[in-house]
mmCIF file of C-alpha atoms in Angstrom:
data_model
loop_
_atom_site.group_PDB
_atom_site.id
_atom_site.type_symbol
_atom_site.label_atom_id
_atom_site.label_comp_id
_atom_site.label_asym_id
_atom_site.label_seq_id
_atom_site.Cartn_x
_atom_site.Cartn_y
_atom_site.Cartn_z
ATOM 1 C CA MET W 1 32.763 55.199 165.962
ATOM 2 C CA ILE W 2 29.037 54.839 164.323
ATOM 3 C CA LYS W 3 27.173 51.460 165.065
ATOM 4 C CA PRO W 4 25.593 50.651 161.661
ATOM 5 C CA MET W 5 22.939 48.153 162.593
ATOM 6 C CA ARG W 6 21.463 50.687 165.826
ATOM 7 C CA PHE W 7 22.076 53.184 162.632
ATOM 8 C CA LEU W 8 19.681 51.337 160.885
ATOM 9 C CA ASP W 9 16.864 50.284 163.085
ATOM 10 C CA SER W 10 16.674 53.635 164.025
ATOM 11 C CA ILE W 11 15.721 54.353 160.268
ATOM 12 C CA ARG W 12 13.534 51.591 160.285
ATOM 13 C CA ARG W 13 11.330 52.082 163.044
ATOM 14 C CA ASN W 14 10.221 55.382 160.740
ATOM 15 C CA MET W 15 9.749 54.067 157.810
ATOM 16 C CA SER W 16 6.556 54.135 155.925
ATOM 17 C CA PRO W 17 4.882 50.357 154.967
ATOM 18 C CA SER W 18 6.341 51.007 151.296
ATOM 19 C CA SER W 19 9.518 51.864 152.484
ATOM 20 C CA LYS W 20 9.761 48.931 154.624
ATOM 21 C CA ARG W 21 9.083 46.669 151.454
ATOM 22 C CA ILE W 22 11.792 48.438 150.082
ATOM 23 C CA TYR W 23 14.059 48.007 152.595
ATOM 24 C CA ALA W 24 13.489 44.414 153.179
ATOM 25 C CA LYS W 25 14.619 44.069 149.152
ATOM 26 C CA PHE W 26 17.961 46.601 149.525
ATOM 27 C CA GLY W 27 18.637 46.413 153.538
ATOM 28 C CA ILE W 28 21.517 44.126 152.927
ATOM 29 C CA VAL W 29 22.929 46.490 150.387
ATOM 30 C CA ILE W 30 22.838 49.518 152.724
ATOM 31 C CA ILE W 31 24.332 47.482 155.546
ATOM 32 C CA ILE W 32 27.302 46.484 153.376
ATOM 33 C CA LEU W 33 27.877 50.249 152.419
ATOM 34 C CA LEU W 34 27.546 51.247 155.877
ATOM 35 C CA HIS W 35 29.866 48.976 157.343
ATOM 36 C CA ALA W 36 32.381 49.985 154.225
ATOM 37 C CA MET W 37 31.832 53.931 155.764
ATOM 38 C CA THR W 38 32.918 52.474 159.283
ATOM 39 C CA PRO W 39 36.479 53.014 159.040
ATOM 40 C CA THR W 40 36.397 56.209 157.035
ATOM 41 C CA PHE W 41 34.285 57.799 160.367
ATOM 42 C CA ALA W 42 36.900 55.913 162.844
ATOM 43 C CA GLN W 43 39.726 57.249 160.790
ATOM 44 C CA VAL W 44 38.398 60.805 161.090
ATOM 45 C CA LYS W 45 38.073 60.502 164.828
ATOM 46 C CA SER W 46 41.663 58.960 164.976
ATOM 47 C CA ASN W 47 43.422 62.126 162.707
ATOM 48 C CA ASP W 48 41.322 64.505 165.464
ATOM 49 C CA ASN W 49 42.905 62.392 168.252
ATOM 50 C CA LYS W 50 46.638 62.615 166.543
ATOM 51 C CA VAL W 51 46.372 66.627 166.817
ATOM 52 C CA GLY W 52 46.329 66.432 170.210
ATOM 53 C CA ASP W 53 48.926 63.589 170.466
ATOM 54 C CA THR W 54 51.376 65.306 168.058
ATOM 55 C CA LYS W 55 51.230 68.475 170.078
ATOM 56 C CA ASN W 56 51.960 66.483 173.425
ATOM 57 C CA GLU W 57 54.471 64.505 171.737
ATOM 58 C CA ASN W 58 56.444 67.882 170.731
ATOM 59 C CA GLU W 59 56.272 68.628 174.501
ATOM 60 C CA ALA W 60 57.662 65.926 175.669
ATOM 61 C CA MET W 61 60.596 65.613 172.881
ATOM 62 C CA LYS W 62 61.042 69.269 174.088
ATOM 63 C CA GLN W 63 61.302 68.283 177.825
ATOM 64 C CA MET W 64 63.418 65.024 177.008
ATOM 65 C CA LEU W 65 65.987 67.367 175.133
ATOM 66 C CA ASP W 66 66.099 70.010 177.641
ATOM 67 C CA TYR W 67 66.783 67.514 180.524
ATOM 68 C CA SER W 68 69.610 65.726 178.107
ATOM 69 C CA GLY W 69 72.120 68.700 177.512
ATOM 70 C CA PRO W 70 74.880 69.532 180.089
ATOM 71 C CA GLY W 71 74.428 72.001 182.812
ATOM 72 C CA SER W 72 75.972 73.365 186.092
ATOM 73 C CA ASN W 73 76.873 69.853 187.104
ATOM 74 C CA HIS W 74 78.924 68.786 184.333
ATOM 75 C CA ALA W 75 81.003 71.961 184.610
ATOM 76 C CA ILE W 76 81.697 70.618 187.749
ATOM 77 C CA LEU W 77 83.487 67.641 186.291
ATOM 78 C CA ALA W 78 84.858 69.993 183.604
ATOM 79 C CA GLN W 79 87.673 70.815 186.124
ATOM 80 C CA LEU W 80 88.655 67.210 186.217
ATOM 81 C CA ALA W 81 89.601 67.305 182.801
ATOM 82 C CA GLY W 82 93.120 66.664 181.760
ATOM 83 C CA THR W 83 96.120 64.188 182.268
ATOM 84 C CA TRP W 84 96.799 63.497 185.723
ATOM 85 C CA ASN W 85 99.691 61.793 187.274
ATOM 86 C CA PHE W 86 98.378 59.731 190.237
ATOM 87 C CA VAL W 87 100.629 58.240 193.244
ATOM 88 C CA ASP W 88 99.557 55.711 196.429
ATOM 89 C CA PRO W 89 101.812 57.752 198.948
ATOM 90 C CA LYS W 90 101.993 54.971 201.287
ATOM 91 C CA ARG W 91 102.684 52.196 198.409
ATOM 92 C CA PRO W 92 104.764 54.751 196.034
ATOM 93 C CA PHE W 93 105.256 51.923 193.586
ATOM 94 C CA ILE W 94 100.758 51.966 192.794
ATOM 95 C CA LYS W 95 101.260 54.436 190.162
ATOM 96 C CA GLY W 96 99.943 55.777 186.972
ATOM 97 C CA ILE W 97 98.451 58.373 184.257
ATOM 98 C CA LEU W 98 94.754 59.066 184.138
ATOM 99 C CA ILE W 99 93.788 61.285 181.160
ATOM 100 C CA ARG W 100 89.525 62.550 181.385
ATOM 101 C CA LYS W 101 88.286 64.001 178.298
ATOM 102 C CA PRO W 102 84.720 65.485 177.340
ATOM 103 C CA ILE W 103 82.572 63.585 174.935
ATOM 104 C CA TYR W 104 79.408 64.750 173.321
ATOM 105 C CA ASP W 105 79.907 68.840 173.958
ATOM 106 C CA GLY W 106 80.475 67.949 177.883
ATOM 107 C CA ARG W 107 77.314 65.844 178.421
ATOM 108 C CA PHE W 108 79.642 62.984 179.566
ATOM 109 C CA TYR W 109 83.862 62.673 180.336
ATOM 110 C CA THR W 110 86.249 58.989 179.388
ATOM 111 C CA VAL W 111 88.393 58.410 182.142
ATOM 112 C CA GLU W 112 91.265 56.288 180.954
ATOM 113 C CA ILE W 113 94.002 54.617 183.680
ATOM 114 C CA THR W 114 97.058 52.742 183.128
ATOM 115 C CA GLY W 115 98.716 51.947 185.917
ATOM 116 C CA GLY W 116 101.974 49.779 186.783
ATOM 117 C CA LYS W 117 102.868 45.888 185.526
ATOM 118 C CA LEU W 118 101.122 43.103 187.379
ATOM 119 C CA PRO W 119 99.191 39.495 186.406
ATOM 120 C CA LEU W 120 95.905 39.772 184.006
ATOM 121 C CA PRO W 121 93.912 37.333 183.713
ATOM 122 C CA ILE W 122 93.237 36.063 179.790
ATOM 123 C CA GLY W 123 90.676 32.791 180.215
ATOM 124 C CA ASN W 124 90.951 29.484 180.878
ATOM 125 C CA GLY W 125 93.194 30.024 184.109
ATOM 126 C CA LYS W 126 95.656 31.785 182.456
ATOM 127 C CA MET W 127 97.514 34.953 183.248
ATOM 128 C CA LYS W 128 100.275 37.262 181.361
ATOM 129 C CA ASP W 129 102.162 40.182 182.907
ATOM 130 C CA GLY W 130 100.518 43.955 181.924
ATOM 131 C CA ASN W 131 99.719 47.215 182.799
ATOM 132 C CA TYR W 132 96.404 47.901 185.184
ATOM 133 C CA GLN W 133 94.036 49.601 182.793
ATOM 134 C CA ASN W 134 90.442 50.830 183.692
ATOM 135 C CA LEU W 135 88.131 53.126 181.353
ATOM 136 C CA GLN W 136 85.237 54.898 182.776
ATOM 137 C CA ILE W 137 82.498 57.135 181.759
ATOM 138 C CA GLU W 138 81.337 60.351 184.144
ATOM 139 C CA GLY W 139 78.591 62.022 183.568
ATOM 140 C CA TYR W 140 75.223 63.827 185.509
ATOM 141 C CA ASP W 141 71.960 62.219 185.032
ATOM 142 C CA ASN W 142 69.961 65.306 185.269
ATOM 143 C CA PRO W 143 66.163 63.368 186.229
ATOM 144 C CA GLN W 144 67.561 61.303 188.696
ATOM 145 C CA ALA W 145 69.688 64.376 189.854
ATOM 146 C CA LYS W 146 72.769 62.593 190.145
ATOM 147 C CA PHE W 147 76.525 61.865 189.257
ATOM 148 C CA VAL W 148 76.773 58.248 187.703
ATOM 149 C CA THR W 149 80.136 56.238 186.370
ATOM 150 C CA THR W 150 80.433 53.039 184.806
ATOM 151 C CA SER W 151 84.015 51.218 185.391
ATOM 152 C CA VAL W 152 85.867 48.232 183.794
ATOM 153 C CA ASN W 153 89.424 47.240 184.113
ATOM 154 C CA ASN W 154 91.619 44.259 183.266
ATOM 155 C CA HIS W 155 92.715 42.769 186.210
ATOM 156 C CA ILE W 156 90.036 42.276 189.170
ATOM 157 C CA GLY W 157 86.367 41.528 188.236
ATOM 158 C CA SER W 158 84.222 40.427 185.195
ATOM 159 C CA ASN W 159 81.594 42.697 186.091
ATOM 160 C CA ILE W 160 81.150 46.293 185.139
ATOM 161 C CA GLU W 161 81.272 48.782 188.299
ATOM 162 C CA MET W 162 78.021 51.586 188.087
ATOM 163 C CA GLN W 163 78.597 54.083 190.766
ATOM 164 C CA ASN W 164 75.879 56.697 192.066
ATOM 165 C CA GLY W 165 77.612 60.143 193.618
ATOM 166 C CA SER W 166 76.658 63.354 194.936
ATOM 167 C CA PHE W 167 78.442 66.321 195.355
ATOM 168 C CA ASP W 168 79.113 68.726 198.508
ATOM 169 C CA LYS W 169 80.099 72.185 197.816
ATOM 170 C CA GLU W 170 81.489 73.030 201.078
ATOM 171 C CA LYS W 171 83.765 70.192 200.725
ATOM 172 C CA ASN W 172 84.220 70.259 196.941
ATOM 173 C CA ALA W 173 84.547 66.488 196.894
ATOM 174 C CA PHE W 174 82.414 63.950 195.483
ATOM 175 C CA THR W 175 81.134 60.857 197.017
ATOM 176 C CA TYR W 176 80.229 57.792 194.929
ATOM 177 C CA ASP W 177 78.256 54.381 196.215
ATOM 178 C CA TRP W 178 78.083 50.898 194.890
ATOM 179 C CA GLU W 179 77.841 46.929 195.421
ATOM 180 C CA THR W 180 80.268 44.702 193.786
ATOM 181 C CA GLU W 181 79.892 40.552 193.878
ATOM 182 C CA LEU W 182 83.222 39.508 192.301
ATOM 183 C CA VAL W 183 82.837 35.949 193.861
ATOM 184 C CA PRO W 184 79.362 34.843 193.878
ATOM 185 C CA GLY W 185 77.613 35.174 197.174
ATOM 186 C CA LEU W 186 80.647 37.511 198.398
ATOM 187 C CA LYS W 187 79.130 41.242 198.266
ATOM 188 C CA LYS W 188 80.732 44.350 199.229
ATOM 189 C CA ALA W 189 79.649 48.060 199.658
ATOM 190 C CA ASN W 190 82.135 50.594 198.560
ATOM 191 C CA ARG W 191 82.668 54.045 198.227
ATOM 192 C CA ARG W 192 84.943 56.783 196.549
ATOM 193 C CA VAL W 193 85.588 60.335 198.068
ATOM 194 C CA LEU W 194 87.113 62.436 195.007
ATOM 195 C CA ARG W 195 88.298 65.586 196.911
ATOM 196 C CA ILE W 196 88.931 68.730 194.711
ATOM 197 C CA VAL W 197 92.526 70.505 196.490
ATOM 198 C CA ASP W 198 92.480 72.975 194.197
ATOM 199 C CA LYS W 199 93.080 73.329 190.387
ATOM 200 C CA GLN W 200 95.793 71.392 190.084
ATOM 201 C CA HIS W 201 95.463 68.776 192.325
ATOM 202 C CA TYR W 202 92.920 66.271 193.551
ATOM 203 C CA THR W 203 92.902 63.243 195.875
ATOM 204 C CA GLU W 204 90.741 59.432 195.660
ATOM 205 C CA GLU W 205 89.722 57.820 198.949
ATOM 206 C CA TYR W 206 88.489 54.289 198.300
ATOM 207 C CA TYR W 207 86.433 52.569 201.391
ATOM 208 C CA GLU W 208 84.411 49.589 202.148
ATOM 209 C CA LEU W 209 81.961 48.936 204.678
ATOM 210 C CA ARG W 210 83.167 46.412 206.992
ATOM 211 C CA ASP W 211 80.881 45.279 210.419
ATOM 212 C CA GLY W 212 78.995 48.608 209.573
ATOM 213 C CA ASN W 213 82.147 50.750 209.255
ATOM 214 C CA GLN W 214 83.398 52.740 206.305
ATOM 215 C CA ILE W 215 87.301 51.116 205.955
ATOM 216 C CA LYS W 216 89.761 52.953 204.087
ATOM 217 C CA ILE W 217 91.494 50.960 201.894
ATOM 218 C CA ARG W 218 93.177 53.037 199.576
ATOM 219 C CA GLU W 219 94.393 56.535 198.944
ATOM 220 C CA LEU W 220 95.738 58.096 195.816
ATOM 221 C CA ASP W 221 97.115 61.493 194.883
ATOM 222 C CA PHE W 222 96.609 63.238 191.463
ATOM 223 C CA THR W 223 98.538 65.982 190.046
ATOM 224 C CA LYS W 224 97.874 67.791 186.689
ATOM 225 C CA SER W 225 100.582 67.625 184.355
ATOM 226 C CA ALA W 226 98.808 68.966 181.361
ATOM 227 C CA GLU W 227 95.208 71.118 180.381
ATOM 228 C CA TYR W 228 92.785 69.056 177.940
#
């Protein structure tokens, strides 16, 4: 950016006596004109920077789009798309239906679970009988290199569970971990292990961390009843 006063001082030092008298008369006009021109020069410099900035922004946008698309890890989740019947083999009254569907060209998957009837909290200390329901969104976070699941339900908990997981190719299993605080001050570390048995079967095991040990609290068997 041009510095008007510094520019004028350099000119004044090289003026002849007669020129200095003219400058003394019209100098204020010159200063005003130079101040008016300063934003123009600044804009030129700003525009020069924009050329480089635009290039960097385009590269950044391309990189973000590359990281946003579904890849091989999303394809692992695709194996689980469809309608599944599930049951707790030790407590067969715990059973229901799970429907998993891809959304946004396979970038994410919605999971809708409907279980058996039980008392449901509806507010103000009141309850009603209804079917257990759970809604999840599954995906894979490319930059973080981890599987992610959000989960809400109509029974226990007013929180949104945020589960982070990994996939073991040798065991053909996902392992998700998360923490809940369903009652103030009562925090629990949880784990869910989803193991793919074959194209028509998978299992889920649920654990709680108690005294430093992972204690299994539930196991569910899933059988596919329809393809997506």
